[in-house]
CSV table of C-alpha atoms in Angstrom, one decimal:
chain,number,residue,atom,x,y,z
A,1,MET,CA,13.4,6.2,19.7
A,2,ARG,CA,10.9,8.5,19.4
A,3,ILE,CA,9.4,8.2,15.8
A,4,ALA,CA,7.7,10.5,13.6
A,5,TYR,CA,5.7,8.6,10.4
A,6,TYR,CA,4.4,11.2,7.3
A,7,SER,CA,1.5,9.8,5.3
A,8,HIS,CA,-1.0,11.5,3.8
A,9,TYR,CA,-2.7,8.0,4.8
A,10,TYR,CA,-3.2,6.0,7.3
A,11,ALA,CA,-5.9,4.0,9.6
A,12,PRO,CA,-9.1,3.5,9.7
A,13,GLU,CA,-8.8,4.3,6.3
A,14,ILE,CA,-8.2,1.1,4.5
A,15,GLY,CA,-5.6,-0.1,1.9
A,16,ALA,CA,-1.5,-0.9,1.7
A,17,PRO,CA,0.3,2.8,2.7
A,18,SER,CA,-2.2,2.8,6.3
A,19,ALA,CA,-2.0,-0.9,7.0
A,20,ARG,CA,2.0,-1.0,6.3
A,21,ILE,CA,2.0,2.0,8.8
A,22,TYR,CA,-0.5,1.0,11.2
A,23,ASP,CA,1.0,-2.0,11.6
A,24,LEU,CA,4.4,-1.0,11.6
A,25,SER,CA,3.5,1.0,13.6
A,26,LYS,CA,2.5,-1.5,16.4
A,27,GLN,CA,5.2,-3.7,16.6
A,28,TRP,CA,7.1,-0.3,17.8
A,29,LEU,CA,5.4,0.6,20.2
A,30,SER,CA,5.5,-3.4,21.7
A,31,LEU,CA,9.1,-2.8,21.4
A,32,GLY,CA,8.9,0.4,23.9
A,33,HIS,CA,9.1,3.6,21.2
A,34,GLU,CA,7.1,6.0,20.8
A,35,ILE,CA,6.0,6.5,17.5
A,36,GLN,CA,3.7,10.1,16.2
A,37,VAL,CA,1.6,9.7,12.8
A,38,VAL,CA,1.0,13.2,10.6
A,39,THR,CA,-1.9,12.6,8.5
A,40,CYS,CA,-5.4,14.0,6.9
A,41,LEU,CA,-8.3,13.4,8.5
A,42,PRO,CA,-9.4,10.3,7.0
A,43,ASN,CA,-11.6,9.8,3.5
A,44,HIS,CA,-9.9,7.8,1.8
A,45,PRO,CA,-11.2,6.0,-1.1
A,46,LYS,CA,-14.7,8.7,-1.4
A,47,GLY,CA,-13.3,11.5,-0.4
A,48,GLU,CA,-16.0,11.5,2.9
A,49,LEU,CA,-15.1,11.8,6.7
A,50,TYR,CA,-15.1,8.9,8.6
A,51,PRO,CA,-17.6,9.0,11.0
A,52,GLY,CA,-16.4,10.0,14.2
A,53,TYR,CA,-14.1,13.2,12.5
A,54,SER,CA,-15.6,16.6,11.3
A,55,SER,CA,-13.5,19.1,8.9
A,56,GLY,CA,-11.4,21.3,11.3
A,57,LEU,CA,-7.8,22.7,10.7
A,58,TYR,CA,-6.0,20.2,13.2
A,59,MET,CA,-7.7,16.8,15.6
A,60,GLY,CA,-4.8,15.0,17.6
A,61,GLU,CA,-6.1,11.4,18.5
A,62,ARG,CA,-4.3,8.5,20.7
A,63,LEU,CA,-5.0,5.2,18.3
A,64,ASP,CA,-4.3,2.0,20.0
A,65,GLY,CA,-1.3,4.0,21.5
A,66,ILE,CA,-0.4,5.8,18.9
A,67,GLN,CA,-0.1,9.4,18.9
A,68,VAL,CA,-2.1,11.1,15.9
A,69,HIS,CA,-1.8,14.5,14.2
A,70,ARG,CA,-4.7,15.0,11.8
A,71,HIS,CA,-4.8,18.2,9.7
A,72,TRP,CA,-6.9,19.7,6.9
A,73,THR,CA,-6.5,18.7,3.2
A,74,TYR,CA,-8.3,19.4,0.5
A,75,VAL,CA,-10.6,16.3,0.0
A,76,THR,CA,-11.8,14.6,-2.9
A,77,PRO,CA,-12.7,11.2,-3.8
A,78,ASN,CA,-9.9,8.7,-6.0
A,79,GLN,CA,-10.4,10.0,-8.6
A,80,GLY,CA,-9.5,12.7,-11.3
A,81,PHE,CA,-5.9,13.7,-12.1
A,82,ILE,CA,-5.7,17.5,-11.1
A,83,LYS,CA,-8.0,17.2,-8.2
A,84,LYS,CA,-5.8,14.6,-6.2
A,85,THR,CA,-3.0,16.5,-7.2
A,86,ILE,CA,-4.6,19.0,-5.5
A,87,GLY,CA,-5.1,17.6,-2.9
A,88,HIS,CA,-2.0,15.7,-2.5
A,89,ALA,CA,-0.4,19.4,-2.4
A,90,SER,CA,-2.4,20.3,0.2
A,91,TYR,CA,-1.0,18.0,2.8
A,92,LEU,CA,2.9,19.9,2.5
A,93,PRO,CA,1.8,23.4,4.3
A,94,ALA,CA,-1.1,21.6,6.2
A,95,ALA,CA,1.5,19.8,7.6
A,96,LEU,CA,4.2,21.8,8.6
A,97,LEU,CA,2.0,24.6,9.7
A,98,LEU,CA,-1.0,22.4,11.9
A,99,SER,CA,0.3,19.2,12.9
A,100,ASN,CA,4.2,20.0,13.2
A,101,ARG,CA,3.3,22.3,16.0
A,102,HIS,CA,1.9,19.8,17.8
A,103,VAL,CA,4.6,16.8,17.3
A,104,ALA,CA,6.7,16.1,20.3
A,105,ALA,CA,10.7,16.3,19.1
A,106,PRO,CA,11.2,13.1,17.2
A,107,ASP,CA,14.6,11.6,16.5
A,108,VAL,CA,14.1,10.5,13.2
A,109,ALA,CA,11.2,11.5,11.0
A,110,ILE,CA,10.4,9.5,8.0
A,111,GLY,CA,8.3,9.7,5.3
A,112,THR,CA,6.5,7.3,2.8
A,113,SER,CA,6.7,8.6,-0.6
A,114,PRO,CA,4.0,8.5,-2.2
A,115,THR,CA,2.7,11.3,-2.0
A,116,PHE,CA,6.1,13.3,-2.8
A,117,PHE,CA,4.1,16.1,-0.7
A,118,ALA,CA,4.4,13.4,2.8
A,119,ALA,CA,8.2,13.1,2.1
A,120,MET,CA,9.1,16.9,1.4
A,121,ALA,CA,7.0,17.4,4.6
A,122,ALA,CA,8.8,14.8,6.7
A,123,ALA,CA,12.4,16.2,5.3
A,124,HIS,CA,11.9,19.6,6.0
A,125,THR,CA,11.0,18.9,9.9
A,126,ALA,CA,13.7,16.8,9.6
A,127,TRP,CA,15.8,19.7,8.7
A,128,ARG,CA,14.7,22.1,11.2
A,129,LYS,CA,14.8,19.9,14.4
A,130,ARG,CA,18.3,18.7,13.1
A,131,ILE,CA,17.4,15.0,13.0
A,132,PRO,CA,18.2,12.1,10.1
A,133,PHE,CA,15.3,11.7,7.4
A,134,VAL,CA,14.5,8.1,6.5
A,135,MET,CA,12.2,8.2,2.8
A,136,GLU,CA,9.8,5.4,2.6
A,137,VAL,CA,9.9,4.8,-1.3
A,138,ARG,CA,6.5,2.9,-2.0
A,139,ASP,CA,5.9,3.7,-6.0
A,140,LEU,CA,8.0,5.0,-8.1
A,141,TRP,CA,7.4,8.3,-8.8
A,142,PRO,CA,6.2,9.6,-11.3
A,143,ALA,CA,8.1,6.7,-13.2
A,144,ILE,CA,4.9,5.1,-13.1
A,145,PHE,CA,2.8,8.4,-14.5
A,146,VAL,CA,4.8,8.0,-17.5
A,147,ASP,CA,4.1,4.3,-18.0
A,148,LEU,CA,0.7,4.8,-17.4
A,149,GLY,CA,0.3,7.0,-19.7
A,150,LEU,CA,-1.2,10.4,-17.7
A,151,LEU,CA,2.2,12.4,-17.8
A,152,ARG,CA,3.2,13.3,-21.1
A,153,ASN,CA,5.2,16.9,-20.7
A,154,PRO,CA,8.7,16.7,-20.8
A,155,LEU,CA,9.4,19.5,-18.8
A,156,LEU,CA,7.1,18.5,-16.4
A,157,ILE,CA,8.4,15.1,-15.5
A,158,GLY,CA,12.0,16.2,-15.9
A,159,LEU,CA,10.9,18.5,-13.0
A,160,LEU,CA,9.4,15.9,-11.2
A,161,GLU,CA,12.5,12.9,-11.7
A,162,ARG,CA,14.6,16.1,-10.3
A,163,LEU,CA,12.1,16.5,-6.9
A,164,GLU,CA,12.8,13.0,-6.5
A,165,MET,CA,16.1,12.9,-7.0
A,166,ALA,CA,16.5,15.7,-4.7
A,167,LEU,CA,14.6,13.5,-2.0
A,168,TYR,CA,16.9,10.8,-2.1
A,169,ARG,CA,20.1,12.7,-1.8
A,170,ARG,CA,18.8,14.7,0.9
A,171,ALA,CA,17.6,11.6,2.9
A,172,THR,CA,20.2,9.7,5.6
A,173,ARG,CA,18.4,6.3,4.4
A,174,ILE,CA,15.9,5.0,2.0
A,175,VAL,CA,13.9,1.8,2.6
A,176,THR,CA,12.0,1.0,-0.6
A,177,VAL,CA,9.3,-2.0,-0.5
A,178,THR,CA,10.6,-4.0,-3.2
A,179,SER,CA,13.9,-5.4,-3.9
A,180,GLU,CA,13.7,-4.3,-7.6
A,181,PHE,CA,12.6,-0.4,-5.9
A,182,ARG,CA,16.5,-1.0,-4.8
A,183,ARG,CA,17.8,-2.2,-7.7
A,184,ASN,CA,16.0,1.3,-9.7
A,185,LEU,CA,17.3,3.3,-7.4
A,186,ILE,CA,20.7,2.5,-7.2
A,187,ASP,CA,20.9,1.8,-11.2
A,188,ARG,CA,19.8,5.1,-11.1
A,189,GLY,CA,22.5,6.6,-9.3
A,190,VAL,CA,22.0,6.7,-4.8
A,191,PRO,CA,24.3,5.2,-3.2
A,192,GLU,CA,23.9,0.8,-2.7
A,193,CYS,CA,24.7,0.9,1.6
A,194,LYS,CA,21.7,3.6,1.2
A,195,VAL,CA,18.9,1.8,0.2
A,196,SER,CA,17.3,-0.9,2.3
A,197,ALA,CA,14.2,-3.6,0.7
A,198,ILE,CA,11.8,-3.9,3.9
A,199,LEU,CA,9.1,-5.5,1.8
A,200,ASN,CA,5.3,-5.7,3.1
A,201,GLY,CA,3.9,-8.1,4.8
A,202,ALA,CA,1.1,-8.9,7.0
A,203,ASP,CA,0.3,-8.9,11.0
A,204,VAL,CA,0.4,-13.1,11.5
A,205,ASN,CA,-2.1,-12.8,14.8
A,206,PHE,CA,-4.9,-10.5,12.4
A,207,TRP,CA,-4.9,-12.1,9.3
A,208,LYS,CA,-5.5,-16.1,10.4
A,209,PRO,CA,-7.5,-18.3,9.0
A,210,THR,CA,-11.2,-18.3,9.8
A,211,GLU,CA,-14.8,-19.7,9.4
A,212,PRO,CA,-16.6,-18.2,6.4
A,213,PRO,CA,-19.1,-16.1,7.7
A,214,VAL,CA,-22.0,-17.8,7.1
A,215,GLU,CA,-24.7,-14.8,7.6
A,216,LEU,CA,-22.3,-12.9,4.8
A,217,ARG,CA,-22.7,-15.5,2.3
A,218,ARG,CA,-26.4,-15.7,2.5
A,219,ARG,CA,-26.7,-11.8,2.8
A,220,LEU,CA,-24.5,-12.2,-0.8
A,221,GLY,CA,-27.3,-15.1,-1.8
A,222,LEU,CA,-23.7,-17.2,-2.3
A,223,GLU,CA,-24.5,-20.4,-0.8
A,224,ASP,CA,-23.1,-22.9,-2.5
A,225,LYS,CA,-21.1,-20.7,-4.6
A,226,PHE,CA,-17.7,-20.7,-5.5
A,227,THR,CA,-16.4,-17.6,-4.7
A,228,VAL,CA,-13.6,-15.5,-6.3
A,229,VAL,CA,-13.1,-12.0,-4.9
A,230,TYR,CA,-11.2,-9.2,-5.7
A,231,ILE,CA,-10.1,-6.4,-2.7
A,232,GLY,CA,-8.7,-2.8,-3.4
A,233,ALA,CA,-9.0,-0.1,-5.5
A,234,HIS,CA,-10.3,-0.1,-9.6
A,235,GLY,CA,-7.9,2.2,-10.8
A,236,ILE,CA,-5.7,2.0,-14.1
A,237,SER,CA,-2.7,0.0,-12.6
A,238,HIS,CA,-5.2,-3.0,-11.8
A,239,GLY,CA,-6.2,-4.7,-15.2
A,240,LEU,CA,-10.0,-4.9,-14.0
A,241,ALA,CA,-11.1,-5.4,-17.2
A,242,GLN,CA,-9.3,-8.6,-18.1
A,243,VAL,CA,-10.8,-10.0,-15.3
A,244,LEU,CA,-14.5,-8.6,-16.0
A,245,GLU,CA,-13.6,-10.3,-19.3
A,246,ALA,CA,-12.3,-13.3,-17.4
A,247,ALA,CA,-15.6,-13.7,-15.7
A,248,ARG,CA,-17.8,-13.2,-19.3
A,249,ARG,CA,-15.5,-16.4,-20.5
A,250,LEU,CA,-16.8,-18.1,-16.8
A,251,ALA,CA,-20.7,-17.2,-17.6
A,252,GLU,CA,-21.5,-20.9,-18.6
A,253,VAL,CA,-20.8,-22.0,-15.4
A,254,PRO,CA,-23.2,-20.1,-12.8
A,255,GLU,CA,-21.4,-21.9,-9.8
A,256,ILE,CA,-18.4,-19.5,-10.0
A,257,GLN,CA,-19.4,-15.9,-8.8
A,258,PHE,CA,-17.2,-12.6,-8.7
A,259,LEU,CA,-17.4,-10.3,-5.7
A,260,PHE,CA,-15.5,-6.9,-6.8
A,261,VAL,CA,-15.2,-4.7,-3.2
A,262,GLY,CA,-13.7,-1.7,-2.9
A,263,GLU,CA,-13.8,2.2,-5.1
A,264,GLY,CA,-11.6,3.8,-7.9
A,265,ALA,CA,-11.6,6.0,-10.9
A,266,GLU,CA,-12.1,3.2,-13.0
A,267,LYS,CA,-15.0,1.6,-11.1
A,268,ARG,CA,-18.0,3.3,-12.8
A,269,SER,CA,-16.4,2.1,-16.2
A,270,LEU,CA,-16.1,-1.6,-15.0
A,271,VAL,CA,-19.8,-1.4,-13.4
A,272,ARG,CA,-21.1,-0.4,-16.7
A,273,LYS,CA,-19.4,-2.9,-18.8
A,274,ALA,CA,-20.5,-6.0,-16.6
A,275,GLN,CA,-24.3,-4.3,-17.1
A,276,GLU,CA,-23.9,-3.5,-20.8
A,277,GLN,CA,-22.8,-7.6,-21.4
A,278,GLN,CA,-25.5,-8.7,-18.4
A,279,LEU,CA,-23.2,-10.7,-16.3
A,280,THR,CA,-24.7,-12.2,-13.4
A,281,ASN,CA,-21.7,-13.6,-11.9
A,282,VAL,CA,-20.1,-10.5,-11.2
A,283,ARG,CA,-21.7,-8.2,-8.5
A,284,PHE,CA,-19.8,-5.0,-7.3
A,285,LEU,CA,-19.8,-3.8,-3.4
A,286,ASP,CA,-18.3,-0.8,-1.6
A,287,ALA,CA,-14.8,-0.5,0.0
A,288,VAL,CA,-15.2,-1.9,3.6
A,289,GLY,CA,-13.2,-1.4,6.4
A,290,LYS,CA,-10.5,-3.4,8.0
A,291,GLU,CA,-12.6,-6.1,9.8
A,292,GLU,CA,-15.2,-6.5,7.1
A,293,VAL,CA,-11.8,-7.2,4.3
A,294,ARG,CA,-11.5,-10.2,6.8
A,295,LYS,CA,-14.8,-11.3,6.7
A,296,PHE,CA,-14.8,-11.5,2.8
A,297,TYR,CA,-11.2,-12.7,2.3
A,298,ALA,CA,-12.9,-15.9,4.9
A,299,LEU,CA,-16.0,-16.0,2.8
A,300,ALA,CA,-13.8,-16.3,-0.4
A,301,ASP,CA,-12.5,-19.9,-2.3
A,302,VAL,CA,-10.0,-17.7,-4.3
A,303,CYS,CA,-8.6,-14.5,-4.1
A,304,LEU,CA,-7.3,-12.0,-6.7
A,305,VAL,CA,-4.3,-10.4,-6.9
A,306,PRO,CA,-4.5,-8.7,-10.7
A,307,LEU,CA,-1.8,-5.9,-12.4
A,308,ARG,CA,-1.5,-3.9,-15.5
A,309,ASN,CA,0.9,-5.5,-18.5
A,310,ILE,CA,3.8,-3.1,-17.8
A,311,PRO,CA,7.2,-3.2,-18.0
A,312,LEU,CA,7.7,-0.8,-14.5
A,313,PHE,CA,5.4,-3.4,-12.9
A,314,ASP,CA,8.0,-5.8,-12.6
A,315,ALA,CA,9.3,-3.8,-9.9
A,316,PHE,CA,5.7,-3.6,-7.8
A,317,ILE,CA,4.7,-6.0,-5.3
A,318,PRO,CA,0.9,-5.5,-4.5
A,319,SER,CA,0.7,-6.1,-0.4
A,320,LYS,CA,-2.6,-7.6,-0.2
A,321,MET,CA,-1.4,-10.8,-1.2
A,322,PHE,CA,0.6,-11.8,2.4
A,323,GLU,CA,-2.7,-10.4,3.9
A,324,ILE,CA,-4.7,-13.1,1.7
A,325,MET,CA,-1.9,-15.9,2.1
A,326,ALA,CA,-1.7,-15.3,5.9
A,327,MET,CA,-5.5,-15.9,5.8
A,328,GLY,CA,-4.9,-19.4,4.2
A,329,LYS,CA,-6.9,-18.8,1.3
A,330,PRO,CA,-5.3,-19.5,-2.0
A,331,ILE,CA,-5.0,-17.1,-4.9
A,332,LEU,CA,-4.5,-16.6,-8.8
A,333,GLY,CA,-2.2,-14.0,-9.4
A,334,SER,CA,-2.0,-12.1,-13.4
A,335,VAL,CA,1.4,-10.1,-12.0
A,336,ARG,CA,5.0,-10.2,-13.0
A,337,GLY,CA,8.6,-9.6,-12.1
A,338,GLU,CA,9.1,-9.5,-8.4
A,339,ALA,CA,5.0,-10.7,-7.3
A,340,ARG,CA,5.4,-13.3,-9.1
A,341,ASP,CA,8.9,-14.9,-8.1
A,342,ILE,CA,6.9,-14.0,-4.3
A,343,LEU,CA,4.5,-15.7,-5.4
A,344,THR,CA,5.3,-18.9,-7.0
A,345,ARG,CA,8.4,-19.6,-4.5
A,346,SER,CA,5.0,-19.6,-1.7
A,347,GLY,CA,3.5,-22.2,-3.1
A,348,GLY,CA,0.4,-20.4,-2.6
A,349,ALA,CA,-0.8,-19.4,-5.6
A,350,ILE,CA,-1.4,-19.9,-9.3
A,351,VAL,CA,0.4,-17.5,-11.3
A,352,VAL,CA,-0.6,-16.5,-14.8
A,353,ALA,CA,0.6,-13.5,-17.1
A,354,PRO,CA,-1.0,-10.0,-16.5
A,355,GLU,CA,-4.3,-9.0,-18.3
A,356,ASP,CA,-4.8,-12.3,-19.8
A,357,SER,CA,-8.4,-13.1,-19.6
A,358,ARG,CA,-8.3,-17.0,-21.7
A,359,ALA,CA,-5.5,-17.6,-19.0
A,360,MET,CA,-7.2,-16.7,-16.1
A,361,SER,CA,-10.4,-18.3,-16.4
A,362,ASP,CA,-8.5,-21.4,-17.5
A,363,ALA,CA,-6.8,-21.6,-14.8
A,364,LEU,CA,-10.5,-20.3,-12.2
A,365,LEU,CA,-11.9,-23.0,-13.7
A,366,GLY,CA,-9.1,-26.1,-13.2
A,367,MET,CA,-9.5,-24.5,-9.1
A,368,TYR,CA,-13.1,-25.1,-9.2
A,369,ARG,CA,-13.2,-28.5,-9.9
A,370,ASN,CA,-9.5,-29.4,-7.1
A,371,PRO,CA,-10.7,-28.7,-3.8
A,372,SER,CA,-7.6,-30.4,-2.3
A,373,MET,CA,-5.2,-28.4,-4.8
A,374,LEU,CA,-6.8,-25.2,-3.4
A,375,ARG,CA,-6.2,-26.4,0.3
A,376,ALA,CA,-2.9,-27.6,0.1
A,377,LEU,CA,-2.3,-23.5,-2.1
A,378,GLY,CA,-3.4,-22.5,1.6
A,379,GLU,CA,-1.3,-24.1,3.6
A,380,ARG,CA,1.4,-23.4,2.1
A,381,GLY,CA,0.8,-19.6,1.6
A,382,ARG,CA,0.4,-19.2,5.3
A,383,GLN,CA,3.4,-20.9,6.1
A,384,CYS,CA,5.4,-18.7,3.8
A,385,VAL,CA,4.4,-15.3,5.8
A,386,ILE,CA,4.4,-16.9,9.0
A,387,ASP,CA,8.2,-17.6,7.9
A,388,ARG,CA,9.3,-14.8,5.8
A,389,TYR,CA,6.6,-11.8,5.9
A,390,SER,CA,5.0,-11.5,9.1
A,391,ARG,CA,5.5,-7.6,10.1
A,392,ARG,CA,7.1,-8.3,13.7
A,393,SER,CA,10.6,-9.2,11.7
A,394,GLN,CA,9.9,-6.3,9.3
A,395,ALA,CA,9.5,-4.2,11.7
A,396,GLU,CA,12.7,-5.1,13.9
A,397,SER,CA,14.8,-5.0,10.4
A,398,TYR,CA,13.3,-1.3,10.1
A,399,LEU,CA,14.3,-0.2,13.3
A,400,ASP,CA,18.1,-1.4,12.4
A,401,VAL,CA,17.8,0.9,9.3
A,402,LEU,CA,16.8,3.4,11.8
A,403,LYS,CA,18.9,3.2,14.4
A,404,ALA,CA,22.4,3.3,11.9
A,405,ALA,CA,20.4,6.5,10.1
A,406,THR,CA,20.1,8.2,13.6
A,407,GLU,CA,23.8,7.4,14.2
A,408,GLU,CA,25.6,8.2,11.0
A,409,PHE,CA,23.8,11.7,11.3
A,410,HIS,CA,24.9,12.1,14.3
A,411,GLN,CA,28.4,10.9,14.0
A,412,LYS,CA,28.3,13.3,10.4
A,413,ARG,CA,27.4,16.6,13.0
A,414,SER,CA,30.1,16.3,15.5
A,415,ARG,CA,32.5,15.8,12.5
A,416,THR,CA,30.9,18.6,10.6
A,417,ARG,CA,31.4,20.7,14.3
A,418,LEU,CA,35.0,19.7,14.8
A,419,ALA,CA,35.9,20.6,11.2
A,420,PHE,CA,33.7,24.5,11.5
A,421,ALA,CA,35.9,24.7,15.2
A,422,ALA,CA,39.3,23.7,13.8
A,423,GLY,CA,38.9,26.0,11.0
A,424,SER,CA,37.7,29.0,13.3
A,425,GLU,CA,40.7,28.5,15.7
């Protein structure tokens, strides 16, 4: 099968969508399928092109056996709603006019959202090439913006919701990354048989227990320290201000140190707040690549998986938690809903209420005082990922969806042609 995957984000960029698409594509490639990814020149999250890439209209490359079609988009840092929207919107015409000229005839087109524009590009390509369109839903747009208070205009909200439902109707199949997302779509009228949940997970051969990097620990001055690590976007969704408050509560235990690694719209205010409070147990570091992420996880004694205390986040599952568990590292999760349930069942995490800084600090203090508990959490977490959330098993399940979509699409086309032929006689 020849698969075309449309995404605003892709390797070597870091983050959940890039990791998901790269890992699934590598698995499909190993199973004998051909993968083409239609994406931007890598610039996320800083809005700066990665080393080895230069500005231009189109660039094709083969990355670890995967054919990647990269096109121009408006490049901007991951902050500022209007600029980010312009950057996202520029994907659609560029994908259709620049990259699609080089895409070899696919059998199926996947569009992953967010953003809608990548899904729209895949839908249009599928219509033009008469192939099935599979929509992948990683976030509930525009509902997330409404719940976070970023969208208040009822006319704009209504327009985006109509666009959302139109894409669902257009898709032959829909793949969600959480079971709650699937339930949300079904409750809103999407046929149950059309929606499959294929959760995120981890490549257990890449994300595996390794010795803490001595040089990195020395360079950061963390010898003999209990290191609490957060890696990922510093955005409005993650409740990092309350994590910072937990760090303030633990300031009198200097052995416990916090590392925040990443970029995002909230980072400046978080850094400023830490400086104002003179928190000597907190350090902020720039975003790092995949190999470096693995080193920071190996360095950590505990890894954080936080989200805001918003009802919609009952349906969200931070993908980083699977990589952390696969590394054999214990998690302190401050989440609710499906993510809380998965972490609790895994046996690899301590879970507290989101945005509860006192509960976070109390839990971290208890974890610091109980090394044997940490080892047990790490071992159980890795085994859970191996048993339930490996990228290999997910890729195989996804292939079943793609094959079913292809069969259904062509059967429907055949029935339509037969009906047309019968009507014209």
